[in-house]
Amino acid sequence: MSKQPKYRQVADALRREIDSGAYGPGAKLPSESELSARFDASRNTVRSGLNMLVSEGLITSSQGLGYEVRKHEVFELNASRFENLSFPQAGDAYSTDVTNAGRRPHQTFRVELTTASDYVASRLRVEAESRAVLRFCHRFVDDVPWSTQATHYPDWLVEKAPRLTEPGDIAEGTTRYLASLDIEQIGYADEIATRMPTPDEARLLEIGAGVPVLLWTRTGYSSARPVRCTITTFRGDLNRMTYEIGDLSARSENDPQ
C-alpha cells in the first residue's frame, strides 16, 4: 500500500496517463466527481491532486470547463542563424523565421527613451542610469503570445543611427539597418537562464501556473565595442532554442533538430 498522501497518488496516476498519451494535448480530464469515484477519495483530495498538475504546467483549469491537458504548439528558434545576415532574410528576423515555419507572425511595438539598468549597462559598457533607447516588441505566433523582446541601444549609437528612435518598426530589421551604416555586428555573446515569471511577464505572455520563462540575453558587438543588449523573454512551454556549431556535413535529416 502506498505511503504517499492520497492527493499525490491521484496526481501521480494522472501524470503517468498524460505522459503515456492516454490524455493528449487539449484533452479534457474526467470531472472531479468521476475522479473521486475512481480513486475513492473526497473531491477536496482530488482537487489537491489536480492543482499539483496545474502548478507543474501539465494541465489548465477553467471555471465551468474543468481541467484540460495543456497544449504545446512549440516554435523552434535556431539561435545560431537568428540575425545572421549570411542567411536569406526578407526583413525582420523574427517575422522571417516564423513565416518560414509555416506560422503567422504578429507583434506590437513601442520605442521609449529610458535609462540603462545595472544589468544592461554592464553589457553595453556604459554608466548605470545613462541614457539609452529601448525598442520593445510583444510578439505573437498565430495570435498566441510567444515572447517579449527588449533591445537597449546606448546613447552614442543613437546619434549615428537616428532611425532607432522612430516609433515604428524598421522594415529591414535593426541589424541590417546598422550594417548599412557600417556598424556591423560581427559577434554575439549569449546568456540563457530560466526562472518563474514576474506578474507583468505572466500577464503579457498569458502564462499559467507552474510555467517558467526562458530568458535569452544577446549582446551584439562591432569590431570596437558592444552596440546593443537584447533581452528576449520566452514562454517556457511554447519555445525551443537550437544552435548549430561547426561543420555538420555528417548530419542526417533524420537526426534530432
mmCIF file of C-alpha atoms in Angstrom:
data_model
loop_
_atom_site.group_PDB
_atom_site.id
_atom_site.type_symbol
_atom_site.label_atom_id
_atom_site.label_comp_id
_atom_site.label_asym_id
_atom_site.label_seq_id
_atom_site.Cartn_x
_atom_site.Cartn_y
_atom_site.Cartn_z
ATOM 1 C CA MET A 1 0.000 0.000 0.000
ATOM 2 C CA SER A 2 1.415 3.393 -0.938
ATOM 3 C CA LYS A 3 2.594 5.611 1.907
ATOM 4 C CA GLN A 4 2.117 8.725 -0.207
ATOM 5 C CA PRO A 5 -0.787 11.058 0.610
ATOM 6 C CA LYS A 6 -3.866 10.257 -1.451
ATOM 7 C CA TYR A 7 -3.741 13.542 -3.388
ATOM 8 C CA ARG A 8 -0.216 12.693 -4.558
ATOM 9 C CA GLN A 9 -1.385 9.269 -5.667
ATOM 10 C CA VAL A 10 -4.077 10.974 -7.745
ATOM 11 C CA ALA A 11 -1.532 13.380 -9.270
ATOM 12 C CA ASP A 12 0.986 10.605 -9.990
ATOM 13 C CA ALA A 13 -1.590 8.378 -11.696
ATOM 14 C CA LEU A 14 -2.897 11.176 -13.906
ATOM 15 C CA ARG A 15 0.633 12.367 -14.709
ATOM 16 C CA ARG A 16 1.549 8.873 -15.926
ATOM 17 C CA GLU A 17 -1.542 8.782 -18.127
ATOM 18 C CA ILE A 18 -0.724 12.200 -19.606
ATOM 19 C CA ASP A 19 2.888 11.168 -20.233
ATOM 20 C CA SER A 20 1.754 7.936 -21.921
ATOM 21 C CA GLY A 21 -0.602 9.807 -24.253
ATOM 22 C CA ALA A 22 -3.810 8.487 -22.745
ATOM 23 C CA TYR A 23 -4.783 12.163 -22.434
ATOM 24 C CA GLY A 24 -3.241 14.126 -25.290
ATOM 25 C CA PRO A 25 -2.740 17.899 -25.647
ATOM 26 C CA GLY A 26 -6.083 19.675 -25.288
ATOM 27 C CA ALA A 27 -7.871 16.588 -23.934
ATOM 28 C CA LYS A 28 -10.352 17.085 -21.098
ATOM 29 C CA LEU A 29 -9.740 15.140 -17.906
ATOM 30 C CA PRO A 30 -12.589 13.363 -16.094
ATOM 31 C CA SER A 31 -14.615 15.535 -13.730
ATOM 32 C CA GLU A 32 -13.773 15.825 -10.055
ATOM 33 C CA SER A 33 -16.794 13.646 -9.259
ATOM 34 C CA GLU A 34 -15.622 10.935 -11.659
ATOM 35 C CA LEU A 35 -12.102 11.042 -10.267
ATOM 36 C CA SER A 36 -13.429 10.928 -6.699
ATOM 37 C CA ALA A 37 -15.236 7.682 -7.508
ATOM 38 C CA ARG A 38 -12.245 6.252 -9.354
ATOM 39 C CA PHE A 39 -9.754 6.927 -6.549
ATOM 40 C CA ASP A 40 -12.199 6.507 -3.669
ATOM 41 C CA ALA A 41 -11.227 9.959 -2.440
ATOM 42 C CA SER A 42 -13.000 13.158 -1.465
ATOM 43 C CA ARG A 43 -13.390 15.937 -4.025
ATOM 44 C CA ASN A 44 -11.039 18.141 -1.972
ATOM 45 C CA THR A 45 -8.367 15.426 -2.167
ATOM 46 C CA VAL A 46 -8.858 15.063 -5.914
ATOM 47 C CA ARG A 47 -8.761 18.840 -6.337
ATOM 48 C CA SER A 48 -5.448 18.992 -4.445
ATOM 49 C CA GLY A 49 -4.001 16.365 -6.782
ATOM 50 C CA LEU A 50 -5.231 18.248 -9.854
ATOM 51 C CA ASN A 51 -3.803 21.507 -8.508
ATOM 52 C CA MET A 52 -0.399 19.816 -8.292
ATOM 53 C CA LEU A 53 -0.576 19.145 -12.030
ATOM 54 C CA VAL A 54 -1.703 22.734 -12.655
ATOM 55 C CA SER A 55 1.311 24.042 -10.710
ATOM 56 C CA GLU A 56 3.588 21.794 -12.801
ATOM 57 C CA GLY A 57 2.184 23.275 -16.009
ATOM 58 C CA LEU A 58 0.770 19.939 -17.226
ATOM 59 C CA ILE A 59 -2.904 20.887 -17.140
ATOM 60 C CA THR A 60 -5.035 24.018 -17.065
ATOM 61 C CA SER A 61 -8.275 24.716 -15.238
ATOM 62 C CA SER A 62 -11.131 26.961 -16.319
ATOM 63 C CA GLN A 63 -14.233 27.903 -14.368
ATOM 64 C CA GLY A 64 -17.080 25.766 -15.629
ATOM 65 C CA LEU A 65 -14.879 23.939 -18.174
ATOM 66 C CA GLY A 66 -12.976 21.594 -15.890
ATOM 67 C CA TYR A 67 -9.390 20.513 -16.483
ATOM 68 C CA GLU A 68 -7.553 20.119 -19.789
ATOM 69 C CA VAL A 69 -4.106 18.884 -20.743
ATOM 70 C CA ARG A 70 -2.022 21.879 -21.740
ATOM 71 C CA LYS A 71 -1.379 22.258 -25.465
ATOM 72 C CA HIS A 72 2.248 22.599 -26.556
ATOM 73 C CA GLU A 73 2.466 24.099 -30.035
ATOM 74 C CA VAL A 74 6.202 24.613 -29.831
ATOM 75 C CA PHE A 75 8.002 27.123 -32.053
ATOM 76 C CA GLU A 76 11.653 26.314 -32.690
ATOM 77 C CA LEU A 77 14.146 29.157 -32.970
ATOM 78 C CA ASN A 78 17.567 28.476 -34.458
ATOM 79 C CA ALA A 79 19.556 30.932 -32.365
ATOM 80 C CA SER A 80 22.788 30.454 -34.324
ATOM 81 C CA ARG A 81 21.099 31.673 -37.517
ATOM 82 C CA PHE A 82 18.921 34.352 -35.937
ATOM 83 C CA GLU A 83 20.043 37.775 -37.256
ATOM 84 C CA ASN A 84 22.855 36.193 -39.267
ATOM 85 C CA LEU A 85 22.990 38.285 -42.431
ATOM 86 C CA SER A 86 24.619 35.465 -44.433
ATOM 87 C CA PHE A 87 21.267 33.648 -44.476
ATOM 88 C CA PRO A 88 18.493 34.822 -46.832
ATOM 89 C CA GLN A 89 16.070 37.035 -44.987
ATOM 90 C CA ALA A 90 13.443 39.393 -46.332
ATOM 91 C CA GLY A 91 13.284 41.663 -43.274
ATOM 92 C CA ASP A 92 12.899 41.302 -39.548
ATOM 93 C CA ALA A 93 14.454 38.000 -38.385
ATOM 94 C CA TYR A 94 11.536 37.069 -36.144
ATOM 95 C CA SER A 95 8.910 37.551 -38.869
ATOM 96 C CA THR A 96 11.060 35.675 -41.382
ATOM 97 C CA ASP A 97 11.653 32.690 -39.098
ATOM 98 C CA VAL A 98 8.010 32.398 -38.078
ATOM 99 C CA THR A 99 6.796 32.687 -41.684
ATOM 100 C CA ASN A 100 9.334 30.097 -42.862
ATOM 101 C CA ALA A 101 7.981 27.721 -40.200
ATOM 102 C CA GLY A 102 4.517 27.990 -41.761
ATOM 103 C CA ARG A 103 3.165 30.068 -38.890
ATOM 104 C CA ARG A 104 1.711 33.581 -38.781
ATOM 105 C CA PRO A 105 3.737 36.315 -37.017
ATOM 106 C CA HIS A 106 2.286 39.382 -35.350
ATOM 107 C CA GLN A 107 3.818 41.924 -32.985
ATOM 108 C CA THR A 108 3.052 45.134 -31.154
ATOM 109 C CA PHE A 109 5.824 47.623 -30.794
ATOM 110 C CA ARG A 110 6.958 50.626 -28.791
ATOM 111 C CA VAL A 111 10.067 52.800 -28.538
ATOM 112 C CA GLU A 112 10.988 54.844 -25.485
ATOM 113 C CA LEU A 113 13.871 56.847 -24.096
ATOM 114 C CA THR A 114 14.998 55.192 -20.877
ATOM 115 C CA THR A 115 17.999 54.675 -18.625
ATOM 116 C CA ALA A 116 20.245 51.631 -18.604
ATOM 117 C CA SER A 117 19.860 49.302 -15.642
ATOM 118 C CA ASP A 118 22.955 47.863 -13.974
ATOM 119 C CA TYR A 119 22.385 44.608 -15.895
ATOM 120 C CA VAL A 120 22.168 46.336 -19.280
ATOM 121 C CA ALA A 121 24.843 48.952 -18.573
ATOM 122 C CA SER A 122 27.451 46.342 -17.671
ATOM 123 C CA ARG A 123 26.902 44.627 -21.027
ATOM 124 C CA LEU A 124 26.933 47.860 -23.035
ATOM 125 C CA ARG A 125 29.951 49.182 -21.112
ATOM 126 C CA VAL A 126 28.205 52.432 -20.196
ATOM 127 C CA GLU A 127 27.454 54.069 -16.880
ATOM 128 C CA ALA A 128 24.441 52.738 -14.998
ATOM 129 C CA GLU A 129 21.427 55.027 -15.379
ATOM 130 C CA SER A 130 22.919 56.565 -18.516
ATOM 131 C CA ARG A 131 20.515 57.380 -21.324
ATOM 132 C CA ALA A 132 19.515 54.594 -23.694
ATOM 133 C CA VAL A 133 16.819 53.792 -26.246
ATOM 134 C CA LEU A 134 14.537 50.825 -25.653
ATOM 135 C CA ARG A 135 12.823 49.125 -28.581
ATOM 136 C CA PHE A 136 10.239 46.726 -27.132
ATOM 137 C CA CYS A 137 8.316 44.074 -29.085
ATOM 138 C CA HIS A 138 5.425 41.955 -27.810
ATOM 139 C CA ARG A 139 5.433 39.020 -30.194
ATOM 140 C CA PHE A 140 2.782 36.500 -31.179
ATOM 141 C CA VAL A 141 2.709 33.338 -33.259
ATOM 142 C CA ASP A 142 -0.755 32.531 -34.667
ATOM 143 C CA ASP A 143 -2.207 35.124 -32.223
ATOM 144 C CA VAL A 144 -0.759 33.320 -29.183
ATOM 145 C CA PRO A 145 1.674 35.439 -27.104
ATOM 146 C CA TRP A 146 5.091 33.818 -27.520
ATOM 147 C CA SER A 147 7.728 36.259 -26.285
ATOM 148 C CA THR A 148 8.733 39.805 -25.485
ATOM 149 C CA GLN A 149 11.939 41.346 -26.770
ATOM 150 C CA ALA A 150 13.571 44.387 -25.175
ATOM 151 C CA THR A 151 16.557 45.783 -27.065
ATOM 152 C CA HIS A 152 18.636 48.538 -25.453
ATOM 153 C CA TYR A 153 20.882 50.830 -27.504
ATOM 154 C CA PRO A 154 23.426 53.227 -25.936
ATOM 155 C CA ASP A 155 23.016 56.937 -26.473
ATOM 156 C CA TRP A 156 26.236 57.280 -28.519
ATOM 157 C CA LEU A 157 24.879 54.848 -31.111
ATOM 158 C CA VAL A 158 21.573 56.657 -31.490
ATOM 159 C CA GLU A 159 23.403 59.755 -32.701
ATOM 160 C CA LYS A 160 24.829 57.698 -35.591
ATOM 161 C CA ALA A 161 21.625 55.732 -36.254
ATOM 162 C CA PRO A 162 18.678 58.094 -35.646
ATOM 163 C CA ARG A 163 16.058 55.677 -37.018
ATOM 164 C CA LEU A 164 16.476 53.663 -33.819
ATOM 165 C CA THR A 165 14.319 56.293 -32.089
ATOM 166 C CA GLU A 166 11.471 56.127 -34.623
ATOM 167 C CA PRO A 167 8.242 54.777 -33.122
ATOM 168 C CA GLY A 168 7.572 52.277 -35.908
ATOM 169 C CA ASP A 169 9.311 49.041 -36.737
ATOM 170 C CA ILE A 170 12.350 49.130 -39.044
ATOM 171 C CA ALA A 171 11.266 47.063 -42.024
ATOM 172 C CA GLU A 172 14.647 45.553 -42.875
ATOM 173 C CA GLY A 173 15.459 44.864 -39.223
ATOM 174 C CA THR A 174 17.770 46.871 -36.981
ATOM 175 C CA THR A 175 20.754 44.583 -37.639
ATOM 176 C CA ARG A 176 20.584 45.260 -41.374
ATOM 177 C CA TYR A 177 19.912 48.952 -40.777
ATOM 178 C CA LEU A 178 23.033 49.303 -38.622
ATOM 179 C CA ALA A 179 25.093 47.294 -41.131
ATOM 180 C CA SER A 180 24.036 49.764 -43.850
ATOM 181 C CA LEU A 181 25.668 52.491 -41.723
ATOM 182 C CA ASP A 182 28.909 50.487 -41.459
ATOM 183 C CA ILE A 183 28.035 49.492 -37.895
ATOM 184 C CA GLU A 184 28.297 45.777 -38.462
ATOM 185 C CA GLN A 185 27.733 43.396 -35.603
ATOM 186 C CA ILE A 186 30.453 40.816 -36.045
ATOM 187 C CA GLY A 187 29.974 38.878 -32.831
ATOM 188 C CA TYR A 188 27.386 37.970 -30.227
ATOM 189 C CA ALA A 189 27.548 36.833 -26.617
ATOM 190 C CA ASP A 190 24.510 34.844 -25.477
ATOM 191 C CA GLU A 191 23.344 34.178 -21.929
ATOM 192 C CA ILE A 192 20.447 31.817 -21.194
ATOM 193 C CA ALA A 193 18.615 31.452 -17.894
ATOM 194 C CA THR A 194 15.247 30.268 -16.588
ATOM 195 C CA ARG A 195 13.049 31.427 -13.722
ATOM 196 C CA MET A 196 9.405 31.819 -12.836
ATOM 197 C CA PRO A 197 7.711 34.829 -14.465
ATOM 198 C CA THR A 198 7.062 38.149 -12.802
ATOM 199 C CA PRO A 199 3.382 39.179 -12.580
ATOM 200 C CA ASP A 200 3.883 41.523 -15.552
ATOM 201 C CA GLU A 201 5.502 38.785 -17.648
ATOM 202 C CA ALA A 202 2.722 36.338 -16.745
ATOM 203 C CA ARG A 203 0.141 38.914 -17.879
ATOM 204 C CA LEU A 204 1.850 39.804 -21.170
ATOM 205 C CA LEU A 205 2.567 36.180 -22.113
ATOM 206 C CA GLU A 206 -0.644 34.727 -20.632
ATOM 207 C CA ILE A 207 1.373 32.198 -18.659
ATOM 208 C CA GLY A 208 -0.451 29.711 -16.463
ATOM 209 C CA ALA A 209 0.655 28.480 -13.058
ATOM 210 C CA GLY A 210 3.800 26.367 -12.999
ATOM 211 C CA VAL A 211 5.203 27.563 -16.357
ATOM 212 C CA PRO A 212 8.668 29.189 -16.292
ATOM 213 C CA VAL A 213 10.123 31.737 -18.678
ATOM 214 C CA LEU A 214 13.298 31.345 -20.710
ATOM 215 C CA LEU A 215 15.490 34.449 -20.706
ATOM 216 C CA TRP A 216 17.860 34.940 -23.621
ATOM 217 C CA THR A 217 20.244 37.885 -23.388
ATOM 218 C CA ARG A 218 22.217 38.620 -26.533
ATOM 219 C CA THR A 219 24.872 41.336 -26.562
ATOM 220 C CA GLY A 220 25.896 42.406 -30.059
ATOM 221 C CA TYR A 221 29.433 43.627 -30.769
ATOM 222 C CA SER A 222 31.008 45.656 -33.538
ATOM 223 C CA SER A 223 34.757 45.404 -34.081
ATOM 224 C CA ALA A 224 35.271 48.063 -31.419
ATOM 225 C CA ARG A 225 32.622 47.726 -28.702
ATOM 226 C CA PRO A 226 29.151 46.450 -27.764
ATOM 227 C CA VAL A 227 26.329 48.172 -29.634
ATOM 228 C CA ARG A 228 23.173 46.675 -28.129
ATOM 229 C CA CYS A 229 21.777 44.365 -25.475
ATOM 230 C CA THR A 230 18.667 42.357 -26.320
ATOM 231 C CA ILE A 231 16.701 40.530 -23.629
ATOM 232 C CA THR A 232 14.107 38.119 -25.005
ATOM 233 C CA THR A 233 11.630 36.533 -22.599
ATOM 234 C CA PHE A 234 10.002 33.361 -23.929
ATOM 235 C CA ARG A 235 7.120 31.293 -22.662
ATOM 236 C CA GLY A 236 8.911 28.201 -21.429
ATOM 237 C CA ASP A 237 6.203 25.811 -22.631
ATOM 238 C CA LEU A 238 5.952 27.098 -26.206
ATOM 239 C CA ASN A 239 9.533 27.625 -27.317
ATOM 240 C CA ARG A 240 12.596 25.571 -28.134
ATOM 241 C CA MET A 241 16.009 27.010 -28.965
ATOM 242 C CA THR A 242 18.649 25.262 -31.059
ATOM 243 C CA TYR A 243 22.219 26.110 -32.019
ATOM 244 C CA GLU A 244 24.339 24.794 -34.888
ATOM 245 C CA ILE A 245 28.087 24.991 -34.300
ATOM 246 C CA GLY A 246 30.880 23.753 -36.531
ATOM 247 C CA ASP A 247 30.800 21.502 -39.607
ATOM 248 C CA LEU A 248 27.558 19.498 -39.670
ATOM 249 C CA SER A 249 28.069 17.831 -43.063
ATOM 250 C CA ALA A 250 27.717 14.413 -41.369
ATOM 251 C CA ARG A 251 24.315 15.299 -40.014
ATOM 252 C CA SER A 252 21.349 13.310 -41.313
ATOM 253 C CA GLU A 253 17.939 14.817 -41.951
ATOM 254 C CA ASN A 254 16.628 12.193 -39.514
ATOM 255 C CA ASP A 255 18.852 13.396 -36.685
ATOM 256 C CA PRO A 256 17.119 15.397 -33.935
ATOM 257 C CA GLN A 257 16.929 19.031 -34.984
#
